[in-house]
CSV table of C-alpha atoms in Angstrom, one decimal:
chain,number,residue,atom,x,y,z
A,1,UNK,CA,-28.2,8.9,-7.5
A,2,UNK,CA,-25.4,10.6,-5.9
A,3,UNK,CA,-24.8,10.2,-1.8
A,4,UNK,CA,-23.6,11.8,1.0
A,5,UNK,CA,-20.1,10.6,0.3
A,6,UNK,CA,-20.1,11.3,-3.5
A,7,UNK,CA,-21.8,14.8,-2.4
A,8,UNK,CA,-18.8,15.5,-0.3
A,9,UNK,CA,-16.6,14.4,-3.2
A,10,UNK,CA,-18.1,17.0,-5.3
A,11,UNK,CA,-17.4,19.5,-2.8
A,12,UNK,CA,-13.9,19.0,-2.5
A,13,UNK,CA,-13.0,18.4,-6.5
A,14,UNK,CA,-14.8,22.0,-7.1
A,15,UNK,CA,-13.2,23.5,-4.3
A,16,UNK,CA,-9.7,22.4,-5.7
A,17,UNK,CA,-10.9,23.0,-9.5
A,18,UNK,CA,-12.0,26.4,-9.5
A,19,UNK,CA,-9.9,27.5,-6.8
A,20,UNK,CA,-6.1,26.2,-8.7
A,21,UNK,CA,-7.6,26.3,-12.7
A,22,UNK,CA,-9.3,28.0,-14.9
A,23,UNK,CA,-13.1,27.1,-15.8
A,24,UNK,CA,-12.3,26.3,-19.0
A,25,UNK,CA,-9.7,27.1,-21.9
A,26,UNK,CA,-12.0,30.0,-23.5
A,27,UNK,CA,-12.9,31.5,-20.2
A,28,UNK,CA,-10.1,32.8,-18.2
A,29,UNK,CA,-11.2,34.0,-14.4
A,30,UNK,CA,-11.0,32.3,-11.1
A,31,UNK,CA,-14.1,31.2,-9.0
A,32,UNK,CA,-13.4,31.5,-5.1
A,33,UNK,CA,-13.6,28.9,-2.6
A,34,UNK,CA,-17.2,30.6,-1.2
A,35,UNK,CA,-18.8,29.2,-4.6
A,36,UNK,CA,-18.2,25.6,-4.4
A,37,UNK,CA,-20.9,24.8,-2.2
A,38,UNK,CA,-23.0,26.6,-4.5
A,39,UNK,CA,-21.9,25.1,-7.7
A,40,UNK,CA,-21.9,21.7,-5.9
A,41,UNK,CA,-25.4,21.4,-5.6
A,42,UNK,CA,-26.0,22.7,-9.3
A,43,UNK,CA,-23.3,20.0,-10.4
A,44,UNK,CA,-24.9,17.6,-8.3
A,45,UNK,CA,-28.4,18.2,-9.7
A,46,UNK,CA,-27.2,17.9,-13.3
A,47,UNK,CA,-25.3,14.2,-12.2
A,48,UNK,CA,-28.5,13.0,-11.2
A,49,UNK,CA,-30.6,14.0,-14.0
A,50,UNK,CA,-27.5,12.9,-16.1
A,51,UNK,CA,-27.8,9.5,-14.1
A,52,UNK,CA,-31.7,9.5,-14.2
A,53,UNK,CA,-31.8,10.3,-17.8
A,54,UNK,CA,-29.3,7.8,-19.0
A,55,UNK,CA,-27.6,10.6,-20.6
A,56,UNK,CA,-23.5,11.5,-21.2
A,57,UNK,CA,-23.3,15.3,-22.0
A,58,UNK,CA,-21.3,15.1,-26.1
A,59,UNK,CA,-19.7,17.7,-24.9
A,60,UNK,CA,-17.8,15.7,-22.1
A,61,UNK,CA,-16.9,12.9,-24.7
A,62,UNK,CA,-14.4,15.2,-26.8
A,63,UNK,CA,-10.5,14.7,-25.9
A,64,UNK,CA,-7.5,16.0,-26.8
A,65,UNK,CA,-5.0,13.0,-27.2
A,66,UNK,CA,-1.2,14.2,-25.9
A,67,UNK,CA,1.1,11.6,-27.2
A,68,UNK,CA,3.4,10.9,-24.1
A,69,UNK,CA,7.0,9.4,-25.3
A,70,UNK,CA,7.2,5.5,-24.1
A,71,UNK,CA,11.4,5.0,-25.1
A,72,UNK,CA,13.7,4.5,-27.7
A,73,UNK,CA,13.8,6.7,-30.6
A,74,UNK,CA,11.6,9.5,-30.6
A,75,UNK,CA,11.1,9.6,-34.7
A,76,UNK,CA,9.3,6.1,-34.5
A,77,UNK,CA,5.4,7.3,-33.6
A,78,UNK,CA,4.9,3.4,-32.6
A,79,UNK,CA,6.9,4.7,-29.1
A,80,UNK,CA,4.4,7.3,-28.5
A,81,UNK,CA,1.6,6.6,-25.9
A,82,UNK,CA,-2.2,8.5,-25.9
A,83,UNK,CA,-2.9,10.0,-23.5
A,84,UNK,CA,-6.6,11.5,-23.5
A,85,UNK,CA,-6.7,15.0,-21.7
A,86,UNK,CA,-11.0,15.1,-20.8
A,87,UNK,CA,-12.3,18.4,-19.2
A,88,UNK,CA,-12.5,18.5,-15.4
A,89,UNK,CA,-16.8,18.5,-15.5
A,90,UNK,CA,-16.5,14.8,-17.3
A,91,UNK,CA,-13.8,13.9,-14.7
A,92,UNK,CA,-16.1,14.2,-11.9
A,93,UNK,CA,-19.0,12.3,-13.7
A,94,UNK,CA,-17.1,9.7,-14.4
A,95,UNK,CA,-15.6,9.8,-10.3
A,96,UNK,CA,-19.4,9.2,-9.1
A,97,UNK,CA,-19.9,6.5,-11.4
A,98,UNK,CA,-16.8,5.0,-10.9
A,99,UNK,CA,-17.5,4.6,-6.8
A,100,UNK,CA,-20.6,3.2,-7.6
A,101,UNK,CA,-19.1,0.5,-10.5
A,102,UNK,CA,-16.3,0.0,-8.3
A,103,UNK,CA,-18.3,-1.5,-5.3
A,104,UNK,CA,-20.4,-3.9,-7.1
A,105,UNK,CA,-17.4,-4.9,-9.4
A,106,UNK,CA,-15.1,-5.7,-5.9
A,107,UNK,CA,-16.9,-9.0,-5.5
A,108,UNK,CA,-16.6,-10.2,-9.5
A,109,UNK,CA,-12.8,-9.0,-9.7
A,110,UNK,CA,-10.1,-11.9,-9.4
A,111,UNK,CA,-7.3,-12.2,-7.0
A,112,UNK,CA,-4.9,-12.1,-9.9
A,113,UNK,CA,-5.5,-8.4,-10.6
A,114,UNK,CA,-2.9,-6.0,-9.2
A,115,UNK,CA,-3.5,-2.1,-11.4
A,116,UNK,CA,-5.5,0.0,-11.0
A,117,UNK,CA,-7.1,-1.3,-7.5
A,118,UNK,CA,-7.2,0.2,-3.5
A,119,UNK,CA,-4.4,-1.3,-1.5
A,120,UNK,CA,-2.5,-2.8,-5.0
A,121,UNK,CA,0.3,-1.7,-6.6
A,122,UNK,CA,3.6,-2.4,-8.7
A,123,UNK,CA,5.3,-3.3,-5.3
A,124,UNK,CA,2.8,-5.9,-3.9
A,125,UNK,CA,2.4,-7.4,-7.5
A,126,UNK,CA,6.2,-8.0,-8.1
A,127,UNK,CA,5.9,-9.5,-4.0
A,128,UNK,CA,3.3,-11.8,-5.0
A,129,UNK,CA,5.6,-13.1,-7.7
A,130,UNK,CA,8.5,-13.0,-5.8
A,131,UNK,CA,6.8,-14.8,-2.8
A,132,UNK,CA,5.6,-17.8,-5.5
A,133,UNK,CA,8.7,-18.0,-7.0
A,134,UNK,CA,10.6,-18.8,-3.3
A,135,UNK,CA,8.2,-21.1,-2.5
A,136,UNK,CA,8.4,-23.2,-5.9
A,137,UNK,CA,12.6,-22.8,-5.5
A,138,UNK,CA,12.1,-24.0,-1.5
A,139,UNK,CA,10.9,-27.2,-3.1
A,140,UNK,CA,13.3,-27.6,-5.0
A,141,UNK,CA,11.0,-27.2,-8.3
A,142,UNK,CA,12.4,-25.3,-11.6
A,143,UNK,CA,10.2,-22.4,-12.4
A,144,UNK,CA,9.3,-21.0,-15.8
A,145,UNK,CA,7.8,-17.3,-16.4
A,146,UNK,CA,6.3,-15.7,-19.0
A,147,UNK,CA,6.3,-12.1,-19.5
A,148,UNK,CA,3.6,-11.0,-22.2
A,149,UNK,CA,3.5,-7.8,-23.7
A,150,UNK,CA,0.3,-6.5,-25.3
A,151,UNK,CA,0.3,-3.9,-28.4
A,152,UNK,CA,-1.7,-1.0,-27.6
A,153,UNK,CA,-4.0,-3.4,-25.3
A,154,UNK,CA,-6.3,-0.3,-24.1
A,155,UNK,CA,-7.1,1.1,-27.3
A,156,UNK,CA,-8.1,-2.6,-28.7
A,157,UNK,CA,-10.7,-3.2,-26.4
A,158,UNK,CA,-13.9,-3.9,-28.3
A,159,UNK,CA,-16.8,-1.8,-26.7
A,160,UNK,CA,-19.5,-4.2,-27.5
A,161,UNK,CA,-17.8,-7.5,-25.8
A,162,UNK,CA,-17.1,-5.0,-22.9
A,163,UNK,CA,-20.4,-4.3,-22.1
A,164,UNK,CA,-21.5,-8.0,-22.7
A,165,UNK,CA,-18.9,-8.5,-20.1
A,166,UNK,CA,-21.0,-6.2,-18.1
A,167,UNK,CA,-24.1,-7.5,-18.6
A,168,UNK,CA,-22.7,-11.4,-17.5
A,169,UNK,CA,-21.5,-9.4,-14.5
A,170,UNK,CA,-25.0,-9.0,-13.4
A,171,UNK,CA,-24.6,-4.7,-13.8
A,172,UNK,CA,-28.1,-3.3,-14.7
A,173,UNK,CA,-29.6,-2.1,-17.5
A,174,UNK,CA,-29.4,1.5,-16.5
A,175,UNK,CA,-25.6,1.1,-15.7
A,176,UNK,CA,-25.1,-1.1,-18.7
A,177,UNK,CA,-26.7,2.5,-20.7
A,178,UNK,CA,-25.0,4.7,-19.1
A,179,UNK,CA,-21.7,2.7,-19.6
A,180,UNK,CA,-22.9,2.4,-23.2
A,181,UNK,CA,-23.1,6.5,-23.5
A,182,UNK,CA,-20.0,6.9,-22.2
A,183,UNK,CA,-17.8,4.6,-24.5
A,184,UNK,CA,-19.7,5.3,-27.7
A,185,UNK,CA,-19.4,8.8,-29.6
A,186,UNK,CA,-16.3,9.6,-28.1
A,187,UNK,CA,-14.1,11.7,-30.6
A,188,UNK,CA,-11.0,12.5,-30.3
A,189,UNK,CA,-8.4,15.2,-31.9
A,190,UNK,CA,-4.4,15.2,-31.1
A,191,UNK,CA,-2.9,18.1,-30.0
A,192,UNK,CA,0.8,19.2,-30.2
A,193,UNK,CA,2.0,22.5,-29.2
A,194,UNK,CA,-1.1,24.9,-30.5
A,195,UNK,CA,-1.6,22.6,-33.7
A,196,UNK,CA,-4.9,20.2,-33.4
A,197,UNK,CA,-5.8,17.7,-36.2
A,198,UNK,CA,-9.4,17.3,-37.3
A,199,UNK,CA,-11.8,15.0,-34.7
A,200,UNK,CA,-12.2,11.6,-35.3
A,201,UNK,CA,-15.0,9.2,-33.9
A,202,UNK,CA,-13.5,6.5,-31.6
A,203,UNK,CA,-14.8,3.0,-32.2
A,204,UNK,CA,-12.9,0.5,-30.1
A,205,UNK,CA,-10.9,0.9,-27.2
A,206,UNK,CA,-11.3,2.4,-23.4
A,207,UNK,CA,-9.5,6.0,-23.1
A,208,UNK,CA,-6.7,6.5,-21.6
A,209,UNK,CA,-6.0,9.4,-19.0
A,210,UNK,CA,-9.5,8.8,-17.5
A,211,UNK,CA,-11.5,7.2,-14.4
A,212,UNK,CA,-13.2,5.0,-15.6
A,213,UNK,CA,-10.8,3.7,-18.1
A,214,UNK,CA,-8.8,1.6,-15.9
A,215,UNK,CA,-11.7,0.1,-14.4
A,216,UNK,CA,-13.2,-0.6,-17.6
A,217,UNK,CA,-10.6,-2.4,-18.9
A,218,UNK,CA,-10.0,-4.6,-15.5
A,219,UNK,CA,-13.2,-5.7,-16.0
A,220,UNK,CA,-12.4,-6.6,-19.8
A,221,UNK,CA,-9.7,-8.8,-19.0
A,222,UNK,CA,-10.7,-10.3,-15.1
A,223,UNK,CA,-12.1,-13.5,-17.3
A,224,UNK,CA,-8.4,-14.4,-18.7
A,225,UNK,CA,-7.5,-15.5,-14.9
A,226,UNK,CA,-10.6,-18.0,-15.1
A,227,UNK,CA,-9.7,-19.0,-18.7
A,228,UNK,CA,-6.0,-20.4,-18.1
A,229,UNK,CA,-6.2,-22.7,-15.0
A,230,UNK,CA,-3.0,-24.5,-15.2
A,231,UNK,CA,-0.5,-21.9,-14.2
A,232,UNK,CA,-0.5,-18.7,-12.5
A,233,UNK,CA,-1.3,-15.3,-13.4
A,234,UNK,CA,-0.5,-12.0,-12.2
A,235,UNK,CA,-1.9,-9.0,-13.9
A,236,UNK,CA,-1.2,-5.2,-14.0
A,237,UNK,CA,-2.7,-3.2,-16.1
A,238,UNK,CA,-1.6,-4.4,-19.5
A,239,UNK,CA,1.2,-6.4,-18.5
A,240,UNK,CA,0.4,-9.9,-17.9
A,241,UNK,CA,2.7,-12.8,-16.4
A,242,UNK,CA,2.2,-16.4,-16.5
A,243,UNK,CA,4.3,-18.6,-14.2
A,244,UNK,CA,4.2,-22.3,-13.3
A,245,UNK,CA,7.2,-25.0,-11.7
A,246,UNK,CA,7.3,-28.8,-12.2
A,247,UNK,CA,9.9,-31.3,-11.1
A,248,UNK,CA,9.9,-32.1,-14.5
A,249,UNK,CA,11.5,-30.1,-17.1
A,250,UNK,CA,9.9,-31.5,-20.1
A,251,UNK,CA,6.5,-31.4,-18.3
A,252,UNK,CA,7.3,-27.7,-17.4
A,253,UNK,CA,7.9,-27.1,-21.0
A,254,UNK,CA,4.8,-28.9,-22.3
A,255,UNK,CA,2.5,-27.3,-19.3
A,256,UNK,CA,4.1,-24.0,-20.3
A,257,UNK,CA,3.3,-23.9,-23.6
A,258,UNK,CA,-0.3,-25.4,-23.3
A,259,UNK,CA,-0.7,-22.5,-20.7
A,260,UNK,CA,0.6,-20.0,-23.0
A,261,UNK,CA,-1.6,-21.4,-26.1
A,262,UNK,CA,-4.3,-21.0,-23.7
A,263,UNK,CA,-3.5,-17.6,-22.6
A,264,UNK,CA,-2.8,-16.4,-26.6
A,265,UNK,CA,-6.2,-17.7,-27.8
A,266,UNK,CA,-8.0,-15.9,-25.1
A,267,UNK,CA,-6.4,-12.9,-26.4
A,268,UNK,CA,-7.3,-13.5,-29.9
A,269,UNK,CA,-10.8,-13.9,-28.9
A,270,UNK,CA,-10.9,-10.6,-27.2
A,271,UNK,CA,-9.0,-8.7,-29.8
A,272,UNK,CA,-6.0,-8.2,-28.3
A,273,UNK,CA,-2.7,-8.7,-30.1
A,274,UNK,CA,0.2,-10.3,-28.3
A,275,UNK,CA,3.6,-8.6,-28.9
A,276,UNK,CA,5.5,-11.7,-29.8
A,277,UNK,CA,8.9,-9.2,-30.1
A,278,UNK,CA,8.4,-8.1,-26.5
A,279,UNK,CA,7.3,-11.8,-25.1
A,280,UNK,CA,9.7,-12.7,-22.9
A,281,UNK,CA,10.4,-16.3,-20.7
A,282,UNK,CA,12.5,-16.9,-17.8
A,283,UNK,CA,13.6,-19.9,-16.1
A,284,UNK,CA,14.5,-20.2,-12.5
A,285,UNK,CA,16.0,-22.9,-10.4
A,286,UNK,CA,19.3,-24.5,-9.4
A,287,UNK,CA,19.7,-26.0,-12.7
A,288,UNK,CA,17.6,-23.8,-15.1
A,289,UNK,CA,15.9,-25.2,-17.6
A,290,UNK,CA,16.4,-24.0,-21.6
A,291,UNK,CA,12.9,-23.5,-22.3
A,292,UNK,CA,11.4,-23.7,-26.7
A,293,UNK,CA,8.4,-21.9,-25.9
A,294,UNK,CA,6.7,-20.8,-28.6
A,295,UNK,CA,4.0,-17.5,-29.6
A,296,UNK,CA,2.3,-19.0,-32.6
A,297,UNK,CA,5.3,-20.1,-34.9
A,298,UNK,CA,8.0,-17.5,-33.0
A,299,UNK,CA,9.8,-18.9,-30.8
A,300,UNK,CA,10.1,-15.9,-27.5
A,301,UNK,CA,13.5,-15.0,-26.4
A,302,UNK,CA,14.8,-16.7,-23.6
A,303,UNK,CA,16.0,-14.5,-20.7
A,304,UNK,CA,18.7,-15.4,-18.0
A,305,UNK,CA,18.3,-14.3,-14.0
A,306,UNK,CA,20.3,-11.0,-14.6
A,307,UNK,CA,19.6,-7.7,-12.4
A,308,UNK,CA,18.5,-5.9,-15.8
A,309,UNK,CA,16.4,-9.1,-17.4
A,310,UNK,CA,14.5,-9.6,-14.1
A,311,UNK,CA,13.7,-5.2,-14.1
A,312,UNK,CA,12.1,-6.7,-17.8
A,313,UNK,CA,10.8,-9.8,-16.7
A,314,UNK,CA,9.0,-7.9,-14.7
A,315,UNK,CA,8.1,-4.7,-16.1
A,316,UNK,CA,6.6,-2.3,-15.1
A,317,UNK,CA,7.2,-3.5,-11.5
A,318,UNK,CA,10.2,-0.8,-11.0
A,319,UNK,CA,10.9,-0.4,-7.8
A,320,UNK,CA,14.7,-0.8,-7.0
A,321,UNK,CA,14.3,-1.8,-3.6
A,322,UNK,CA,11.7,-4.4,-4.1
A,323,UNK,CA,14.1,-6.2,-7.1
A,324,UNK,CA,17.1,-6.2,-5.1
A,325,UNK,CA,15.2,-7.4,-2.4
A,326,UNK,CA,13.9,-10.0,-4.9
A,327,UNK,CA,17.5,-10.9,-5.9
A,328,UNK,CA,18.9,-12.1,-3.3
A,329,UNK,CA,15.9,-14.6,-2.6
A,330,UNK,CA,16.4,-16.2,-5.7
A,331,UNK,CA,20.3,-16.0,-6.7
């Protein structure tokens, strides 16, 4: 059920919804401030018999999907990322559940994990990284990095190994329905300018330009970081990197590419496809060493310590300051 605290969250999304947009698309007038309290309580009651009922409104599981333009050339559709546009209502459901998910999930989540959580960001992921990478160069060890890239990693998600995820978690079976409610029946239409295709029924995947989403799907992939145990991981979001030093280059190379076999089978067994294109490496040291890593039969390009091939390396870790910063640690 919902608390004081999520109560008081109520208050203050209705108070900014219906005092800056409009109830809905078809209905166009303002509510004043005065009636949040009100429609609080109503909202409030209808989240807990939601909650008690193990019920997710249909209504609240239609999207539009905005493609949002990634880069390149803008006649590709491949460079176009969904972006699910939910009704407000289906937002603040999806708040009080995330608060409650995200407080018995803190203890199962792994250190490696830097999207999508309180206090982490792109900045203290890329300083975790950076911080590693000093020490390993301090000891005069060569480093090696993996960048991977993941195709269309959040709409790949399989629902059913998600909530069997879940379940191993130790989440309830009232959390485990409700979670199943949400994710299943969801359809979706795409909408550009004031055309809209037909709806389609989405079967796989965790939507994008949600709450929960992100949540969701760093609970989907906080097992890869106890699955590869011989190098280091850091993850954000989709974007994963696998980094490890030896004295040795050839044992670097072999403990590398185990790793990285490691790391690619996981994937395959959670039905995510590795973007071998897009799979970068990078070695570090005094004397870098010329890496053959391989993604199944590919062999991944082989990047040098350049200002622009460390912004890739470490994508989407943009911040200027942070890489420069970065730069002169390790060059």
């Amino acid at each position: 059920m919902i608390s004081s605290s999520c109560f008081s969250y109520l208050l203050n999304a209705l108070t900014r919804l219906f005092c800056t947009y409009l109830l809905s698309s078809h209905v166009k007038y303002y509510l004043k401030s005065e009636s949040s309290e009100a429609l609080a309580v109503l909202l409030t009651n209808l989240i807990n018999h939601c909650i008690a009922a193990n019920a997710w409104p249909s209504l609240w599981k239609c999207s539009n999907g905005t493609p949002l333009f990634k880069k390149d050339s803008p006649a590709d559709k491949t460079n176009y990322r969904p972006v699910s546009v939910l009704t407000s209502l289906s937002k603040i459901f999806e708040r009080v559940q995330h608060v409650q998910m995200l407080v018995f999930s803190t203890s199962v989540l792994s250190d490696g994990l830097s999207g999508f959580l309180k206090g982490h960001s792109c900045t203290t992921a890329l300083l975790k990284v950076t911080e590693d990478f000093r020490a390993t160069l301090d000891d005069k060890e060569p480093c090696a990095a993996i960048a991977v890239d993941l195709s269309k990693a959040f709409d790949s998600v399989s629902q059913s190994l998600l909530l069997s995820k879940l379940r191993a978690y130790g989440f309830s079976d009232s959390a485990l329905c409700l979670t199943r409610l949400y994710l299943y029946g969801r359809k979706a239409r795409v909408k550009i300018g004031n055309s809209y295709s037909d709806w389609k029924t989405i079967k796989y995947g965790v939507p994008q330009g949600s709450i929960l989403g992100p949540l969701l799907f760093n609970l989907f992939i906080n097992d890869l970081t106890y699955f590869v145990v011989d190098a280091n991981l850091r993850l954000y979001a989709d974007d994963t990197t696998q980094y490890l030093s030896n004295r040795n280059p050839n044992v670097l190379e072999f403990t590398s590419q185990n790793s990285f076999d490691m790391l690619q089978s996981w994937f395959k067994c959670n039905y995510l496809s590795v973007n071998e294109a897009k799979t970068k490496v990078l070695s570090l040291g005094d004397n870098p060493t010329h890496l053959q890593l391989f993604a199944d039969r590919t062999r991944i390009k082989t990047l040098g310590p350049s200002y622009r091939q460390l912004i890739s390396i470490t994508r989407p870790m943009l911040n200027v300051y942070v890489i420069k910063s970065m730069l002169k640690l390790l060059l």
